[in-house]
Structure formats: structure tokens, C-alpha cells
PDB file of C-alpha atoms in Angstrom:
ATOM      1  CA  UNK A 504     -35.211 105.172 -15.868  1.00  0.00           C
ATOM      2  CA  UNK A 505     -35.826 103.994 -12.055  1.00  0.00           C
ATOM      3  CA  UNK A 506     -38.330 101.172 -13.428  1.00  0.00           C
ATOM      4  CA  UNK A 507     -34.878 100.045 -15.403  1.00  0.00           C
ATOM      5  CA  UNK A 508     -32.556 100.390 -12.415  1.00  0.00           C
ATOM      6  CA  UNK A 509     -35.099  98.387 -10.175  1.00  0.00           C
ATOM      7  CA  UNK A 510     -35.342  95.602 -13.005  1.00  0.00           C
ATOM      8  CA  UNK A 511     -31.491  95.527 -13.551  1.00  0.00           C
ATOM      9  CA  UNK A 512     -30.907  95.411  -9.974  1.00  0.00           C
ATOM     10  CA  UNK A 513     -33.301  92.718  -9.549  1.00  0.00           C
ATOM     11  CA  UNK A 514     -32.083  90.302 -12.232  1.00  0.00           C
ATOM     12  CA  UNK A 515     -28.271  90.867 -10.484  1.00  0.00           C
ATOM     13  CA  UNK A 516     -30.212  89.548  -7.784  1.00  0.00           C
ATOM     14  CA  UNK A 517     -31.630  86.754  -9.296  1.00  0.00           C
ATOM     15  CA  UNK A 518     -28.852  85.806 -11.236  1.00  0.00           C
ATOM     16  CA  UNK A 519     -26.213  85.709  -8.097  1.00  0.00           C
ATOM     17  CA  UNK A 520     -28.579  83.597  -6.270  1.00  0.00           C
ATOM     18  CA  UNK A 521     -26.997  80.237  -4.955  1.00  0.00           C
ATOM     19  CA  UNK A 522     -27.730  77.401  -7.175  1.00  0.00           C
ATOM     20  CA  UNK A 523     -28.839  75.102  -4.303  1.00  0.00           C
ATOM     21  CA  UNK A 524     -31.912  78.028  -3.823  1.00  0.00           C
ATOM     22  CA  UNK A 525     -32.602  77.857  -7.462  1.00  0.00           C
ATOM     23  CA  UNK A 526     -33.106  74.166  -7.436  1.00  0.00           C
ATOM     24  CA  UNK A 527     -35.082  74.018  -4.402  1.00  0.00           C
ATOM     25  CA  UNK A 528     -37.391  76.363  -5.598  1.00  0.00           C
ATOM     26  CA  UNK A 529     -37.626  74.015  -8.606  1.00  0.00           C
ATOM     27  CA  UNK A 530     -37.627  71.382  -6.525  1.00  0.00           C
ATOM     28  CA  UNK A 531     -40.482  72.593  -4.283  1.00  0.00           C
ATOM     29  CA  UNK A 532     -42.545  73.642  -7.871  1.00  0.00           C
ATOM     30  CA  UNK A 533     -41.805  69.659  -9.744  1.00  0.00           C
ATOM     31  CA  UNK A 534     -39.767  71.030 -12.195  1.00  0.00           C
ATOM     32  CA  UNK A 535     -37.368  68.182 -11.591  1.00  0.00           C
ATOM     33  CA  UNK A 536     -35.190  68.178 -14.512  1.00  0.00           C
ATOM     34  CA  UNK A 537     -33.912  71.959 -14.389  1.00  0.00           C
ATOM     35  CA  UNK A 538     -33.204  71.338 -10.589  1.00  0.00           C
ATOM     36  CA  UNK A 539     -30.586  68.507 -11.812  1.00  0.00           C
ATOM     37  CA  UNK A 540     -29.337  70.386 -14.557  1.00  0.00           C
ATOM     38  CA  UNK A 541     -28.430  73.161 -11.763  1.00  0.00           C
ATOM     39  CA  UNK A 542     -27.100  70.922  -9.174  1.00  0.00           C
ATOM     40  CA  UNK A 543     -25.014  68.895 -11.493  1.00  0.00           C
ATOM     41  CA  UNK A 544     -23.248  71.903 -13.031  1.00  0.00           C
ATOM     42  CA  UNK A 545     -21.025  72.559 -10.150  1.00  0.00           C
ATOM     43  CA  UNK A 546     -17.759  70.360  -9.886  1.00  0.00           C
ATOM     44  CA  UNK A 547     -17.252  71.059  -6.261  1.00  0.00           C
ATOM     45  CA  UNK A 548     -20.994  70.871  -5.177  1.00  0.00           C
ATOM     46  CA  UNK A 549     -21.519  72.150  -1.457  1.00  0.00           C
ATOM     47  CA  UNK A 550     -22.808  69.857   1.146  1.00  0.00           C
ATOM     48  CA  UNK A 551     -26.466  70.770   0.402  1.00  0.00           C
ATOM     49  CA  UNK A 552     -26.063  70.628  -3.598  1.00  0.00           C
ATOM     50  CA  UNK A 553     -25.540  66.968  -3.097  1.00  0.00           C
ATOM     51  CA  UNK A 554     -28.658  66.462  -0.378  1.00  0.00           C
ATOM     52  CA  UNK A 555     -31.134  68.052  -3.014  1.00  0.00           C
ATOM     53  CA  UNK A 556     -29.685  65.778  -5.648  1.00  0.00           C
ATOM     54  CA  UNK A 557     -30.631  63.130  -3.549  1.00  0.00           C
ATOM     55  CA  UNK A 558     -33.696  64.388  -3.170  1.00  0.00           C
ATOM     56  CA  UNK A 559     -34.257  64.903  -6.609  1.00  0.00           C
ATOM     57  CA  UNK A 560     -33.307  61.732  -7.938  1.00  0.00           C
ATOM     58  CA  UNK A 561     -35.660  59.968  -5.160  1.00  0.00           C
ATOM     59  CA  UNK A 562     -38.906  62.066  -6.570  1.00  0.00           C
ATOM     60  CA  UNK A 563     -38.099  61.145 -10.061  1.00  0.00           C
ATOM     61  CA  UNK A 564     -37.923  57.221  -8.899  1.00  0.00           C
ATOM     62  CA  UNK A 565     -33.901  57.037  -9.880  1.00  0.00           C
ATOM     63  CA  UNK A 566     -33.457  55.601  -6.047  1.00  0.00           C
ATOM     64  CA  UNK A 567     -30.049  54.517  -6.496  1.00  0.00           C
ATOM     65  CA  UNK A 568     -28.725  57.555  -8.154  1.00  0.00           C
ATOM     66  CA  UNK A 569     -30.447  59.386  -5.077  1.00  0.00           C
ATOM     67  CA  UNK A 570     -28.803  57.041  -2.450  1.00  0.00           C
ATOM     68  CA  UNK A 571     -25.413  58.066  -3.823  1.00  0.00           C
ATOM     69  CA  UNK A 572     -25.667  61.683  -3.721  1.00  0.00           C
ATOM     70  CA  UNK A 573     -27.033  61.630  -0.231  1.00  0.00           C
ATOM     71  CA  UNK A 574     -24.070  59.283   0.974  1.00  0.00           C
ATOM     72  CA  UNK A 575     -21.902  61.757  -1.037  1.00  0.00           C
ATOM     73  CA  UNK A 576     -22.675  64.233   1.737  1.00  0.00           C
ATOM     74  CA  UNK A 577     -20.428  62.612   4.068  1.00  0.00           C
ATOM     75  CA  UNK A 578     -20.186  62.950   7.649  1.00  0.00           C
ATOM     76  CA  UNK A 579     -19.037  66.079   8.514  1.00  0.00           C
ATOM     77  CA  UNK A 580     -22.373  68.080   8.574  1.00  0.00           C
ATOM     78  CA  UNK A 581     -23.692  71.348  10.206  1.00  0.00           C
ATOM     79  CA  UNK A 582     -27.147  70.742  12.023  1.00  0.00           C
ATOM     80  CA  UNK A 583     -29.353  72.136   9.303  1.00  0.00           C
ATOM     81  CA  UNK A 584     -27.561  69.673   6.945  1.00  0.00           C
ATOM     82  CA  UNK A 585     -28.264  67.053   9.389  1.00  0.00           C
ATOM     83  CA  UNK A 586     -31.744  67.474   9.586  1.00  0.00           C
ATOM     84  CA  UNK A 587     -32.029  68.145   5.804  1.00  0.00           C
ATOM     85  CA  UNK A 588     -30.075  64.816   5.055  1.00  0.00           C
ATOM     86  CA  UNK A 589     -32.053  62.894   7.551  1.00  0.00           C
ATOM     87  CA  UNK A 590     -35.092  63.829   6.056  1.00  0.00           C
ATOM     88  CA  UNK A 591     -34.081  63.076   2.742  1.00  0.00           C
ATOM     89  CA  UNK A 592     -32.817  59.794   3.361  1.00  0.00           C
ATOM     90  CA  UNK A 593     -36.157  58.834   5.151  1.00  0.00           C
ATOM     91  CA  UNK A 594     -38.344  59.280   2.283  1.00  0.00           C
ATOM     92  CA  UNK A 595     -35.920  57.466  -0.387  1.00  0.00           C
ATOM     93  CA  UNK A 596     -35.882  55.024   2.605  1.00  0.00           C
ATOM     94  CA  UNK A 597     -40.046  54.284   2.529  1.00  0.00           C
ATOM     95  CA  UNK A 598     -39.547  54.797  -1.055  1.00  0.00           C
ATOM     96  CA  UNK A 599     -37.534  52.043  -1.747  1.00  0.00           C
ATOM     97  CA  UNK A 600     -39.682  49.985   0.618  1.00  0.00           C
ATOM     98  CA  UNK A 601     -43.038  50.109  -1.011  1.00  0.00           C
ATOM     99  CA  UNK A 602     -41.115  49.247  -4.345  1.00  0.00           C
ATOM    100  CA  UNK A 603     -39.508  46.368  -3.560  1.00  0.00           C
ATOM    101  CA  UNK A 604     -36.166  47.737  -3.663  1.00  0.00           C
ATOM    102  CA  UNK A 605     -34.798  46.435   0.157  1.00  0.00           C
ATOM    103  CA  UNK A 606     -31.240  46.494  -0.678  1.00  0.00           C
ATOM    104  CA  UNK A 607     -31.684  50.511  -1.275  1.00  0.00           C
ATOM    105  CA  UNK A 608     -33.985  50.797   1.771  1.00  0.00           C
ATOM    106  CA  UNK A 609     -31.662  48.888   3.940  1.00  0.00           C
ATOM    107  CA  UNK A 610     -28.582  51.155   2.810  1.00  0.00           C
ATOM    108  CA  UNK A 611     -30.777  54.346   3.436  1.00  0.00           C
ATOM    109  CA  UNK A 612     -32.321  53.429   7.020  1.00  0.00           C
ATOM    110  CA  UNK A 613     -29.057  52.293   8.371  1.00  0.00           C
ATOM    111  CA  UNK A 614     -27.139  55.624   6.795  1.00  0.00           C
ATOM    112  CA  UNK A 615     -30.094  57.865   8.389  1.00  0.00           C
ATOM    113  CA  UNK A 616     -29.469  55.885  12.089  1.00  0.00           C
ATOM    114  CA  UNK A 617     -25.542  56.821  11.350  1.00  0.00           C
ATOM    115  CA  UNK A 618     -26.114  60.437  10.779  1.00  0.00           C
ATOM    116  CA  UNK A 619     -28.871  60.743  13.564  1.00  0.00           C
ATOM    117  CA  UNK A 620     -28.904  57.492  15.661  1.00  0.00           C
ATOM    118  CA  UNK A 621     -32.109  58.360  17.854  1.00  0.00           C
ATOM    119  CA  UNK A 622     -33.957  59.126  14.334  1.00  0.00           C
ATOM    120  CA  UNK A 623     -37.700  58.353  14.124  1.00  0.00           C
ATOM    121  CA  UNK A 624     -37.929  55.655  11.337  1.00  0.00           C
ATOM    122  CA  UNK A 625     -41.292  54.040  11.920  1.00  0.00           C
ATOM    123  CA  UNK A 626     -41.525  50.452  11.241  1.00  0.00           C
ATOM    124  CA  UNK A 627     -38.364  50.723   9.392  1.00  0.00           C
ATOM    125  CA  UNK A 628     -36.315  49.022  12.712  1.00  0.00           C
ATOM    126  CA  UNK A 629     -38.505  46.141  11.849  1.00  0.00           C
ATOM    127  CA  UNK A 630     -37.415  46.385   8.361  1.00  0.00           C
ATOM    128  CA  UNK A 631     -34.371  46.037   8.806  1.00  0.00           C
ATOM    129  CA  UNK A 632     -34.243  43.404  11.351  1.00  0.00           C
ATOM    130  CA  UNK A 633     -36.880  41.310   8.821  1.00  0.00           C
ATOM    131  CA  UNK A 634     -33.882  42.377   6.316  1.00  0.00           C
ATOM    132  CA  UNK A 635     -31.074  40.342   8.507  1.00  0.00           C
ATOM    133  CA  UNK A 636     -33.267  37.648   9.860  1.00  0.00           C
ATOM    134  CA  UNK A 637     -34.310  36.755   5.975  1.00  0.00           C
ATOM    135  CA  UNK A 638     -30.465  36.574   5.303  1.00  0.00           C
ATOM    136  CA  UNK A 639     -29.287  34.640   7.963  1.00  0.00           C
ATOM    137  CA  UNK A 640     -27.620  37.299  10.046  1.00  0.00           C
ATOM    138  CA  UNK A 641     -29.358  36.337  13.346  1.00  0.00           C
ATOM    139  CA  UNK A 642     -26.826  38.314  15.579  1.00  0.00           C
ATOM    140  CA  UNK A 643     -27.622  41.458  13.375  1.00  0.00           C
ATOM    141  CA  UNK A 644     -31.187  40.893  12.988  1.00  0.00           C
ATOM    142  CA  UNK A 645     -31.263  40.971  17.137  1.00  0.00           C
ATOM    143  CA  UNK A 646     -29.885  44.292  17.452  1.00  0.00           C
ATOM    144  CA  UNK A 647     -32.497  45.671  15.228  1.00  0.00           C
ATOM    145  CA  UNK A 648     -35.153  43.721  17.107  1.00  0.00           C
ATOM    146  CA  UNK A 649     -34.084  44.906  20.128  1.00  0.00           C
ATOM    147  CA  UNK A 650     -33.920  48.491  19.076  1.00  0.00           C
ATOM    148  CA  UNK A 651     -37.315  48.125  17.777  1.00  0.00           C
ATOM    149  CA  UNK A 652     -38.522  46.970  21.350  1.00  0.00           C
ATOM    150  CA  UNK A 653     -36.706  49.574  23.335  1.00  0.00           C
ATOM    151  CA  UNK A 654     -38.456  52.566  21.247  1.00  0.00           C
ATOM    152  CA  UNK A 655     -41.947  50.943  21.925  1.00  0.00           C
ATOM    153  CA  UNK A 656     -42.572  48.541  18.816  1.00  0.00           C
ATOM    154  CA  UNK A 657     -45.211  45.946  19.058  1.00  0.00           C
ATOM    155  CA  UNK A 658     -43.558  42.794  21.052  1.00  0.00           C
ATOM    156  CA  UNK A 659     -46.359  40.333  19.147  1.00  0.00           C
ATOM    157  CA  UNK A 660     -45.383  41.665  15.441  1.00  0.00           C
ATOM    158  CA  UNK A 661     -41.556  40.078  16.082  1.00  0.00           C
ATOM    159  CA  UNK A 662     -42.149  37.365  18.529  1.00  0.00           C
ATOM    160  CA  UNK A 663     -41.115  34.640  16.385  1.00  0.00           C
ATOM    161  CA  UNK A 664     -38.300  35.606  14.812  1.00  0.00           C
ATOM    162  CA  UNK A 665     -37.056  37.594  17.824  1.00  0.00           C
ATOM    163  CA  UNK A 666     -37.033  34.495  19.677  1.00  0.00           C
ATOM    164  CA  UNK A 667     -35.538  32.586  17.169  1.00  0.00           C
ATOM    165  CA  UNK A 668     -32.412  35.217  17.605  1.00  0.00           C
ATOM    166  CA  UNK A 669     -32.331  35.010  21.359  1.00  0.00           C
ATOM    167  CA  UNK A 670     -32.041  31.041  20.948  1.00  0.00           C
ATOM    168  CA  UNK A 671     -29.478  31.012  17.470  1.00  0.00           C
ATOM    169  CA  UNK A 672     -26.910  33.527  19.725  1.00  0.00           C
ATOM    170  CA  UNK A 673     -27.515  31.361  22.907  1.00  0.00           C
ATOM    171  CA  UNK A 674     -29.098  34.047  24.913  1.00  0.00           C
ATOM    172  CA  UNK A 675     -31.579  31.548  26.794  1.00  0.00           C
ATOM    173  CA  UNK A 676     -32.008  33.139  29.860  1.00  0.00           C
ATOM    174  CA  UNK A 677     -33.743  36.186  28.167  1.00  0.00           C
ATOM    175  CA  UNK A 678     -35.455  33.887  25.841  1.00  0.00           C
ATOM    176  CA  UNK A 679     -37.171  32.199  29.295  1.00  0.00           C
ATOM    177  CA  UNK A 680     -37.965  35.638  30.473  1.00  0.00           C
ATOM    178  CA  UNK A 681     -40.098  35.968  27.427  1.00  0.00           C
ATOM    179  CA  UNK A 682     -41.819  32.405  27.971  1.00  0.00           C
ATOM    180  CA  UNK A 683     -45.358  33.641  29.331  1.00  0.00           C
ATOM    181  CA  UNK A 684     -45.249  36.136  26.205  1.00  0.00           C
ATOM    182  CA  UNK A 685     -44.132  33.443  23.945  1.00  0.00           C
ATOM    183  CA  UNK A 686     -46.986  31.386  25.166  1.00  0.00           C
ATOM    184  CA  UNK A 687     -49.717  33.731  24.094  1.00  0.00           C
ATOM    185  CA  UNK A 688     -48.246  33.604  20.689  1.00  0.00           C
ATOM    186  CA  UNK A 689     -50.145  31.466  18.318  1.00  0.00           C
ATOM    187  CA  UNK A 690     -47.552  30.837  15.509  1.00  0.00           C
ATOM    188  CA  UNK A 691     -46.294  27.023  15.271  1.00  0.00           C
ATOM    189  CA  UNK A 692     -42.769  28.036  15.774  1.00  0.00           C
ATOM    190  CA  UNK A 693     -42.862  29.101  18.946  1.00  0.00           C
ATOM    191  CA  UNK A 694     -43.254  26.034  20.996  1.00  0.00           C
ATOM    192  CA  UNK A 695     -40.469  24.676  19.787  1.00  0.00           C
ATOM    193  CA  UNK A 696     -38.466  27.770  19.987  1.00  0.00           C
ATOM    194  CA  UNK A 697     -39.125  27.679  23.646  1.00  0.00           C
ATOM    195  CA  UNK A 698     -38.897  23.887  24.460  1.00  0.00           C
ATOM    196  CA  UNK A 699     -35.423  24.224  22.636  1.00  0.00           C
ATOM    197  CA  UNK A 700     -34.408  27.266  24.648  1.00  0.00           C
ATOM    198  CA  UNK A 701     -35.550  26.175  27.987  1.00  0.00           C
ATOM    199  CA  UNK A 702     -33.612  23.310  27.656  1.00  0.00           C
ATOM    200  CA  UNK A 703     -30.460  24.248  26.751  1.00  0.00           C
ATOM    201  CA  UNK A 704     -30.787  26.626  29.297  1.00  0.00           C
ATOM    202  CA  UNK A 705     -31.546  24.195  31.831  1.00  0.00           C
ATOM    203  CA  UNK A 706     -28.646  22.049  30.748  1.00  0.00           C
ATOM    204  CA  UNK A 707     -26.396  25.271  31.014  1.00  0.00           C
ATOM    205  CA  UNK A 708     -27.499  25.613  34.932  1.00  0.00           C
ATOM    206  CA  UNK A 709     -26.981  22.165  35.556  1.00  0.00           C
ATOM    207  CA  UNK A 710     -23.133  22.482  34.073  1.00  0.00           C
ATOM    208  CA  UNK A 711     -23.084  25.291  36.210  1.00  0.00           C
ATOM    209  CA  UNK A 712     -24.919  23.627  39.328  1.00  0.00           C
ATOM    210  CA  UNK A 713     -27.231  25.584  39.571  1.00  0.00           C
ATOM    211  CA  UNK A 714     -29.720  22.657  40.197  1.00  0.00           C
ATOM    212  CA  UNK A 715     -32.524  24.149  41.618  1.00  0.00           C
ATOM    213  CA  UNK A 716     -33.107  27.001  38.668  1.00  0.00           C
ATOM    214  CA  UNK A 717     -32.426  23.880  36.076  1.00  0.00           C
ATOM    215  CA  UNK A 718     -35.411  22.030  37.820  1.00  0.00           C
ATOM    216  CA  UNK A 719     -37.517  25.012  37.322  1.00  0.00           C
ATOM    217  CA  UNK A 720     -36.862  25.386  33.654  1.00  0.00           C
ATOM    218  CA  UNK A 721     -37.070  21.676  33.100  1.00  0.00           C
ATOM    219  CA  UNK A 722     -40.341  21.531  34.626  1.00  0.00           C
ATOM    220  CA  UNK A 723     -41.737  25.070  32.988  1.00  0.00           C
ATOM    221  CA  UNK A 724     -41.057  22.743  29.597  1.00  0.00           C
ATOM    222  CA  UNK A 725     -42.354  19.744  30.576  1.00  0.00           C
ATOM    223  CA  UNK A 726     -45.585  22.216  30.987  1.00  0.00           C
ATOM    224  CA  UNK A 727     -45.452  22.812  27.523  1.00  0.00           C
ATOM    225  CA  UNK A 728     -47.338  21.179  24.493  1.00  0.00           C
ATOM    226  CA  UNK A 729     -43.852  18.904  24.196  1.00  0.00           C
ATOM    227  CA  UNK A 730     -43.626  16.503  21.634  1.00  0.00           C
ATOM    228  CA  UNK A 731     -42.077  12.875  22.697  1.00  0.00           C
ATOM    229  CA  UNK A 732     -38.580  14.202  21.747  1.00  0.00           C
ATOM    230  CA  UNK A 733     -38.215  17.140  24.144  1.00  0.00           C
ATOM    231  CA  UNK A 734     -40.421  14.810  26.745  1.00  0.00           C
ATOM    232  CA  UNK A 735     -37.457  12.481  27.281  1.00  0.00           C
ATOM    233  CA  UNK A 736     -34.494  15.021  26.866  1.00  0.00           C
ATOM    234  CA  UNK A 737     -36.159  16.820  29.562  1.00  0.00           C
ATOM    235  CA  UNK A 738     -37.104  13.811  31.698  1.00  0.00           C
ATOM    236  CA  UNK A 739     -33.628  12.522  31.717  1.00  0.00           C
ATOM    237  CA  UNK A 740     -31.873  15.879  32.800  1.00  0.00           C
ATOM    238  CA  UNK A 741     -34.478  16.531  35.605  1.00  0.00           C
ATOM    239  CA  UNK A 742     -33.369  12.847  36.608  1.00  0.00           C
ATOM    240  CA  UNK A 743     -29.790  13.908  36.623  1.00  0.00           C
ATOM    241  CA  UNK A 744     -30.676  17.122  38.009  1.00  0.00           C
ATOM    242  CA  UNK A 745     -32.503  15.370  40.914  1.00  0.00           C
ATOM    243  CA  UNK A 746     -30.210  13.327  42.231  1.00  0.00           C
ATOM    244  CA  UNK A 747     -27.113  16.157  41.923  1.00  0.00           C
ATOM    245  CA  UNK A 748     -30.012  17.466  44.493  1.00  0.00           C
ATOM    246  CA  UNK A 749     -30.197  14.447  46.748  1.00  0.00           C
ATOM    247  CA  UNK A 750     -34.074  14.095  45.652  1.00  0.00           C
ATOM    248  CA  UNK A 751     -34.196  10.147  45.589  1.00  0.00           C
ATOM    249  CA  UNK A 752     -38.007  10.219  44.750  1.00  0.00           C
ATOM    250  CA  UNK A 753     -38.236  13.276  42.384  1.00  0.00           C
ATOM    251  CA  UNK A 754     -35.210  11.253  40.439  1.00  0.00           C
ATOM    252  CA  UNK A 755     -37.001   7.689  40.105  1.00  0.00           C
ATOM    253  CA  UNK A 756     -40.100   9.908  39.207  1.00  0.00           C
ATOM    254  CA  UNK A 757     -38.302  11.381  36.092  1.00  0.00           C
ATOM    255  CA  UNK A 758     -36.119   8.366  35.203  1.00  0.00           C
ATOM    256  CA  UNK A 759     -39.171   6.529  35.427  1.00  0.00           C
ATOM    257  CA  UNK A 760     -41.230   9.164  33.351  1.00  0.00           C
ATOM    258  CA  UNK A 761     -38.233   8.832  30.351  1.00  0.00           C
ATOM    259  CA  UNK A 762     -38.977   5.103  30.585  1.00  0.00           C
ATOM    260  CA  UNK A 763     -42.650   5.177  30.027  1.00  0.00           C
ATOM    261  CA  UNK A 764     -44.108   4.094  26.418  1.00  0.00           C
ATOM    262  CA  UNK A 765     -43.270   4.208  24.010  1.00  0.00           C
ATOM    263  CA  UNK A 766     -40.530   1.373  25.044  1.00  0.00           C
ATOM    264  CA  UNK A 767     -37.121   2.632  25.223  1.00  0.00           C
ATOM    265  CA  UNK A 768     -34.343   0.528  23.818  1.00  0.00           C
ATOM    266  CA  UNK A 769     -30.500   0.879  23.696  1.00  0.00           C
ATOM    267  CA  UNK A 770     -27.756   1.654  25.529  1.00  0.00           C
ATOM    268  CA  UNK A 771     -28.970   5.114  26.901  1.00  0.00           C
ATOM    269  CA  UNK A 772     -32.454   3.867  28.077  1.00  0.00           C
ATOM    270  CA  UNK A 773     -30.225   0.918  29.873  1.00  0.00           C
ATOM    271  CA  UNK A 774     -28.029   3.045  31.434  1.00  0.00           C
ATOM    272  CA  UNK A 775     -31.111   4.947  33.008  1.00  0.00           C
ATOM    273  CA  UNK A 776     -32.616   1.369  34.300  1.00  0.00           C
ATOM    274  CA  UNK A 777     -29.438   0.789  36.003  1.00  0.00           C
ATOM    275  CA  UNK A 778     -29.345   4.176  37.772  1.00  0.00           C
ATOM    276  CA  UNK A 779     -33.224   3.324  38.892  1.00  0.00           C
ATOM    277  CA  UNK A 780     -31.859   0.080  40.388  1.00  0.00           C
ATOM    278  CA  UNK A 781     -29.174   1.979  42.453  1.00  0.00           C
ATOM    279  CA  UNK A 782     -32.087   4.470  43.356  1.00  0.00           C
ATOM    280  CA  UNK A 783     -34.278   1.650  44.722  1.00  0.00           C
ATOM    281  CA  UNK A 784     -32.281  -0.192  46.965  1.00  0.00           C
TER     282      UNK A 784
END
């Protein structure tokens, strides 16, 4: 008779247990199927019902069913549910990355930085700046660069394309501070990345005249592997910049320098032969 009561007492037990401990004990033993028949039988799942869906759905490979039950789970979580959800959203995350799927991975990593913004995701920072920078979305793509830098990522494994950002939202001033970096790089882009950001950083400081810092940026580009086109932009502003500076000889010297073969015709290249002649009186 007590071997009954014990039995009876333990299948009450067993049968009041919370669905969301059922399934995770299903979960946890790969019976995947009877965990989502348990978690979808509820029509007011809890908070942690819909995490374990997730989680579900992203071990049987159904990665966009699993993305919307974890983004089901809202915002409004306890710390445990936090943590749970953060975890959850990492592995669909990597998940969807090694398949192929980036729009899924992109959706998860950026909802995991929402619900825990200092979150350990790896490489996937340079996901999904790589994601942005593919598209188009420079601006984005830089803030996910930038991130990626400030928690210790590899500087070399993003120099291109981070530089690329810094020059298509105009930041040249930090692109220069990266030019002895950039210079180590030995990717084809770069030199032109640099040549292009140097000058129209050194044209900015001349509007702003600041002559001496233009000089210095004109001539840090000049000491670059220019080709003829970036040779005479950059010859003819240190000309300008010269004589803003009073520096007679350094100004014939670059004027002269833009005037050098290959021959330069038109009404530009007579303009600069005029301002030689008023040098040289």
C-alpha cells in the first residue's frame, strides 16, 4: 500500500511539472519533437517556453522558425532569461553563419548585442560589419568595425575595408592616423585608399588654413607609391599651400614638380606657368 502511495505521489509530481522543465529535459536528451509538441501547447507561453522553442527549432536546422521564437521573448527579461536568451541566440547566430544563411545570422547577432550589448560574439562583430560593408552601408559597417577594434579584434583582418569606411564617411584625419598601419598592408586597395584620404584631408586643412599640417599630409603622399594622377593633385595643392605660407622656393619647387613630363596642356597647367612667372621675378 505505501509502494502505491509513493508511486501515486510521484506521478502527481511528475505530471504538475512545468512544461518548460519537461522540454528541457527533452531538449537536453535530443528528443526534439516531443519538446515542441510541449512548448507549442500553451497559448500564453512564459518567457522561457518561447527561448527553448528557439532553441529547439535552431538544433533541428528550422533557423528561421527559431529566430522568431527567440525575438518573441521580447525585452522585458529577468537575468536568468537574459543569459538563457543570449545564449540561445549565439548558437542560432554561428549556426546560420556556417550555412550560409547571413540574413538570419545578422538578425540574431545584432538581437543578442540588444539584449546584452557587452556580449562575447567572437568574430561575429566582423560579421556583421563584412555584412554592411558588402551592402553598401559604409556608415554602419564602421560602427561594427570599430566595435570589433575596441574589444581587441585583429586590426590587419579589416584594414581594407575599415579604411575604405573612414574615407566613404569623410573621417580623414583618423584614416591618416592609421597610415603607417595601412602601409604594412599588402592588399592593392590600400594605396589608393590612403593617397585619396590624405588628400582630401590635406585639402580640408588648407580650406581651413591650417597650412603647415596640409604640407605634412601632402608630402606623407607624395611618399607614397602615387600614380601620375595623385602626383599632380598633390603637387599643385602643396604649390598653393606654399605660397599661402610665404615659401617662394618650396612653391616653384611643387609648381614646377606638377609641370614635369609628361607635358601638361590646358588651361589649368597654364594657369600654374603664370603663377611660376609671378614667383620668379
Amino acid at each position: 500500500m505505501r509502494r502505491i502511495t509513493l508511486f501515486l505521489l510521484l506521478l502527481i509530481a511528475c505530471s504538475s511539472e512545468k512544461p518548460e522543465i519537461k522540454a528541457k529535459k527533452l531538449l537536453e536528451t535530443g528528443k526534439l519533437k516531443e519538446a515542441e509538441a510541449i512548448l507549442l501547447e500553451s497559448d500564453t507561453p512564459s518567457v522561457l517556453s518561447r527561448i527553448l522553442l528557439g532553441e529547439v527549432y535552431t538544433r533541428m536546422g528550422k533557423l528561421d522558425r527559431a529566430l522568431t521564437a527567440f525575438k518573441s521573448a521580447g525585452y522585458n527579461l529577468k537575468k536568468d532569461e537574459k543569459n538563457f536568451l543570449s545564449t540561445g541566440l549565439l548558437e542560432l547566430a554561428q549556426k546560420a553563419q556556417e550555412q550560409n544563411y547571413y540574413l538570419i545570422a545578422r538578425e540574431a547577432y545584432e538581437r543578442l548585442l540588444e539584449v546584452d550589448p557587452d556580449a562575447d560574439i567572437g568574430d561575429g562583430l566582423k560579421f556583421l560589419a563584412d555584412y554592411y560593408f558588402r551592402l553598401g552601408d559604409k556608415r554602419k559597417a564602421l560602427s561594427y568595425y570599430e566595435m570589433y577594434l575596441n574589444r581587441g579584434g585583429d586590426f590587419e583582418e579589416i584594414a581594407t575595408n575599415y579604411a575604405q569606411c573612414l574615407l566613404a564617411v569623410g573621417d580623414y584625419r583618423k584614416l591618416a592616423e592609421y597610415y603607417d598601419e595601412l602601409r604594412k598592408i599588402r592588399e592593392a586597395d590600400t594605396d589608393w585608399i590612403l593617397q585619396e584620404g590624405l588628400y582630401k584631408l590635406a585639402e580640408q586643412l588648407y580650406e581651413e588654413e591650417q597650412y603647415d599640417s596640409a604640407a605634412l599630409y601632402l608630402k606623407k603622399l607624395l611618399g607614397l607609391r602615387t600614380n601620375d594622377l595623385y602626383t599632380d593633385r598633390a603637387n599643385l595643392l602643396l604649390g598653393r599651400v606654399y605660397e599661402a605660407l610665404y615659401d617662394t622656393l618650396n612653391a616653384i619647387r611643387a609648381y614646377s614638380e606638377y609641370l614635369r613630363s609628361p607635358r601638361k596642356k590646358g588651361s589649368l597647367a597654364d594657369e600654374v606657368r603664370q603663377r611660376l612667372k609671378a614667383l620668379t621675378r
